[in-house]
CSV table of C-alpha atoms in Angstrom, one decimal:
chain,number,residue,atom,x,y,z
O,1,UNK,CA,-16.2,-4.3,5.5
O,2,UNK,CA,-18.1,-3.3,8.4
O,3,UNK,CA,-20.1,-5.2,11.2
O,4,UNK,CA,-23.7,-6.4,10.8
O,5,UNK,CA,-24.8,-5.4,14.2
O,6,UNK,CA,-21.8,-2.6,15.4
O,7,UNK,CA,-19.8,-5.8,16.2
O,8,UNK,CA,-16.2,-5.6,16.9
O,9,UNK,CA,-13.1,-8.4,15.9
O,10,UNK,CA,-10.8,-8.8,13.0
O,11,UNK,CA,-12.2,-9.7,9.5
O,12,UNK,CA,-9.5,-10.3,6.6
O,13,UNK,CA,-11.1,-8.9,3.2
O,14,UNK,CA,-9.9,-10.9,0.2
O,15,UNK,CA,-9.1,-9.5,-3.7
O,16,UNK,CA,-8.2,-12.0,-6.5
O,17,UNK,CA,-7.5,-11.6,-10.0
O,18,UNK,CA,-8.7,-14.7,-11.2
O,19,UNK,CA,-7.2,-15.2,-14.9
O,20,UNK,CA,-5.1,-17.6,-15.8
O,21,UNK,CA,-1.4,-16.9,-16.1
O,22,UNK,CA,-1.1,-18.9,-19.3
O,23,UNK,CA,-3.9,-15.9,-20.3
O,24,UNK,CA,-1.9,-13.4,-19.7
O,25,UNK,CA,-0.9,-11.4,-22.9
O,26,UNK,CA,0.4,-7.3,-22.6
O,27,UNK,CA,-3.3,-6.0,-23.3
O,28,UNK,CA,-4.6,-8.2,-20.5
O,29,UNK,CA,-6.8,-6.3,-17.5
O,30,UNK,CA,-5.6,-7.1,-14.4
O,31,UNK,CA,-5.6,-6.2,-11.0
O,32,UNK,CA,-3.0,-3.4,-10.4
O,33,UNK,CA,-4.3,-1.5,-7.1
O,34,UNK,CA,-5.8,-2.3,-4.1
O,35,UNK,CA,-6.5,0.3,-1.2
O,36,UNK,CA,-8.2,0.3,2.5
O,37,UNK,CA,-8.9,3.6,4.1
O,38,UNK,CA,-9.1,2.9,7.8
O,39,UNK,CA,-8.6,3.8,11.4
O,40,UNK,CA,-4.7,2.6,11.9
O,41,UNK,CA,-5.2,2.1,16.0
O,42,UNK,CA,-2.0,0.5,16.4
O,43,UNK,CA,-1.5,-0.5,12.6
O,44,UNK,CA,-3.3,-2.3,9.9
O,45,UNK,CA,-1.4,-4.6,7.7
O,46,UNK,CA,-1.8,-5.6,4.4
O,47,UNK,CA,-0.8,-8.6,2.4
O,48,UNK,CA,-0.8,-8.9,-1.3
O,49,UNK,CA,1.1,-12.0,-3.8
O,50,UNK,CA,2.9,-11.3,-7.0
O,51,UNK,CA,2.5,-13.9,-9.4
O,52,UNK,CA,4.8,-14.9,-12.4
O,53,UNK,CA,8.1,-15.8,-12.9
O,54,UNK,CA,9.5,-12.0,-13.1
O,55,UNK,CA,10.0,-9.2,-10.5
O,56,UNK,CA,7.7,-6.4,-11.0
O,57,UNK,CA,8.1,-3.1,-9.3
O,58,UNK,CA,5.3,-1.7,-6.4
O,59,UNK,CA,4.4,1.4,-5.0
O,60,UNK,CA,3.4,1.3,-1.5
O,61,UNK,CA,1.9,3.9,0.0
O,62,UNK,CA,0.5,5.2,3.7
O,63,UNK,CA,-1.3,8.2,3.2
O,64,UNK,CA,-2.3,10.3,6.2
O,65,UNK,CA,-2.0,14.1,6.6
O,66,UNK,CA,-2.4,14.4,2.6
O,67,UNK,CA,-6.2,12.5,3.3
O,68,UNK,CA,-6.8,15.9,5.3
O,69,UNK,CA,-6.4,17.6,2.1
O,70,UNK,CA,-9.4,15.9,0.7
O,71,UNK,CA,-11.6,16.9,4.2
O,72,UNK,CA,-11.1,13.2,5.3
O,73,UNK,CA,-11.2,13.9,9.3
O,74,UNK,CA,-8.8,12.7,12.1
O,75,UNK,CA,-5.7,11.2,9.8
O,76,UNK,CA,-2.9,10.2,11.0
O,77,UNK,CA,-0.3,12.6,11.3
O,78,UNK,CA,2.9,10.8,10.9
O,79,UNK,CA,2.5,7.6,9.3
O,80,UNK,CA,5.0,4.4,8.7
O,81,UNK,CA,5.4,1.1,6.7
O,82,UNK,CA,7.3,-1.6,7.1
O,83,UNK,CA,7.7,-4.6,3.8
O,84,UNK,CA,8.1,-8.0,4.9
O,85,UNK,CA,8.6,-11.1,2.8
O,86,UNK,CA,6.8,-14.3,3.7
O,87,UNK,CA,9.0,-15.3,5.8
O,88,UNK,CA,8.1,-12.3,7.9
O,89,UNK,CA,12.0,-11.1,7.7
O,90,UNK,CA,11.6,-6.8,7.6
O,91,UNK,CA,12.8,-6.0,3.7
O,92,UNK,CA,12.1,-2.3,3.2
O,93,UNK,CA,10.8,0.5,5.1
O,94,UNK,CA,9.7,4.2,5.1
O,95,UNK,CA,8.8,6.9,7.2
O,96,UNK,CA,8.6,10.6,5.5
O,97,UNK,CA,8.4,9.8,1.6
O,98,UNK,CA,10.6,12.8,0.9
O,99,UNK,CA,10.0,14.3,-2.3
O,100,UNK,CA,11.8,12.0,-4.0
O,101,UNK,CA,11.4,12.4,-8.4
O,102,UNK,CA,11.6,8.7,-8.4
O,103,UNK,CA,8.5,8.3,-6.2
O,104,UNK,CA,6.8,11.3,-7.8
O,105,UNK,CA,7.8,10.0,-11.2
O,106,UNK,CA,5.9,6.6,-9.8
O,107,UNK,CA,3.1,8.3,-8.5
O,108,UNK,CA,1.8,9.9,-11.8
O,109,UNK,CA,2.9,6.6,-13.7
O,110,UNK,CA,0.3,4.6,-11.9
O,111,UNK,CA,-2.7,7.9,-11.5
O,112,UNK,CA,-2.2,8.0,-8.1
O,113,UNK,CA,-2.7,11.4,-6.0
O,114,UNK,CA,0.3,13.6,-5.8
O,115,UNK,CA,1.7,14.4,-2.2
O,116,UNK,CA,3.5,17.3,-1.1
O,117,UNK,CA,7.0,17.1,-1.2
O,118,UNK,CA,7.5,17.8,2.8
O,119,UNK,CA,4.4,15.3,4.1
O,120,UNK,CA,4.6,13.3,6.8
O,121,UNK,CA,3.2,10.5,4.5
O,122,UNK,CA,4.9,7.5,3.9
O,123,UNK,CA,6.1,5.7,0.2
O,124,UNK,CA,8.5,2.9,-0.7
O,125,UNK,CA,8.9,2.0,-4.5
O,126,UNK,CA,10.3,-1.6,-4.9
O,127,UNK,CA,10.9,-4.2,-7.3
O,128,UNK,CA,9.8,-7.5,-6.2
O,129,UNK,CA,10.4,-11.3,-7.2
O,130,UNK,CA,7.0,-13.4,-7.3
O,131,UNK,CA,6.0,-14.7,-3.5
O,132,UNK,CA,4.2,-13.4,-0.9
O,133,UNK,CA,4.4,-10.1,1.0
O,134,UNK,CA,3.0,-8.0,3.8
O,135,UNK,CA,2.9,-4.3,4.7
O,136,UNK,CA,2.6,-2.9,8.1
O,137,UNK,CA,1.1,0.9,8.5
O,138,UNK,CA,1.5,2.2,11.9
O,139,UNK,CA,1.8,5.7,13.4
O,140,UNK,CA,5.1,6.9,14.4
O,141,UNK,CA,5.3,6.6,17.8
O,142,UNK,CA,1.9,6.0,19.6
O,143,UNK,CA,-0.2,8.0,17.1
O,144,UNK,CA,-3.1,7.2,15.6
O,145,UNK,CA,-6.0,7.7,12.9
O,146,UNK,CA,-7.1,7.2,9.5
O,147,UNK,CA,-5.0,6.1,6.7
O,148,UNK,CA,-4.9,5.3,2.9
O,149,UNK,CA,-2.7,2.3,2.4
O,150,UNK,CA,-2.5,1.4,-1.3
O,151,UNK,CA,-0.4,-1.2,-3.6
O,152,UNK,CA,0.3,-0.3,-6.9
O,153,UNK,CA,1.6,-2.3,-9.7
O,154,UNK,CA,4.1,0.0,-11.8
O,155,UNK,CA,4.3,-0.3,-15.3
């Protein structure tokens, strides 16, 4: 989304999966990832539903130094999220991803990039009942730059 005339303000980009749930069989397409690469400033945030009537398990990811990797300039160095619920109450949180075999396990399950062990990027991996949610990417501390934030749907 950019600005017809170099403009500046807040725009809110909007993805829907349109079919039906009573359409919804296994072999059914459906939307599984969405993704913004952008300057964080002093954060970005992200808000995505979960239809249904079961929980169903997300990877969330803020990608910065790793971004470097593919020659994307000025990344982020250190970033954050933060989950909320639609109530806005804080419900998970990371900062350093870790390594973790659970997370890398969740990366390849879903053909996302793999990220070094030691990055500075950021991962949660959740399960979720249906509602609405919001993530919040920020720079730890006052940093910022550009970032990947993506929303997986794990099978």
């Amino acid at each position: 989304v950019t600005s017809a005339n170099n403009g500046a303000g807040l725009v809110i980009a909007e993805i829907y999966d349109a079919t039906r749930s009573e359409a919804f069989v296994a072999a059914t397409p459906r939307l599984i990832n969405v993704s913004v690469r952008k300057h964080l400033g002093t954060g970005l945030t992200a808000g995505f539903v979960l239809g249904g009537s079961a929980s169903t398990k997300v990877l969330i990811r803020a990608v910065g130094p790793t971004l470097g990797d593919f020659g994307v300039p000025g990344v982020v160095a250190d970033p954050q999220l933060t989950l909320f619920n639609n109530s806005s109450v804080k419900i998970g949180e990371n900062n350093d991803w870790g390594g973790t075999a659970e997370l890398t396990a969740a990366f390849g399950a879903v053909g996302a990039f793999l990220l070094p062990a030691t990055s500075k990027d950021a991962a949660l991996l959740v399960t979720l009942p249906p509602g609405n949610y919001s993530v919040q990417a920020t720079g730890t501390g006052t940093t910022t730059g550009v970032a990947l934030v993506e929303v997986y749907e794990v099978p």
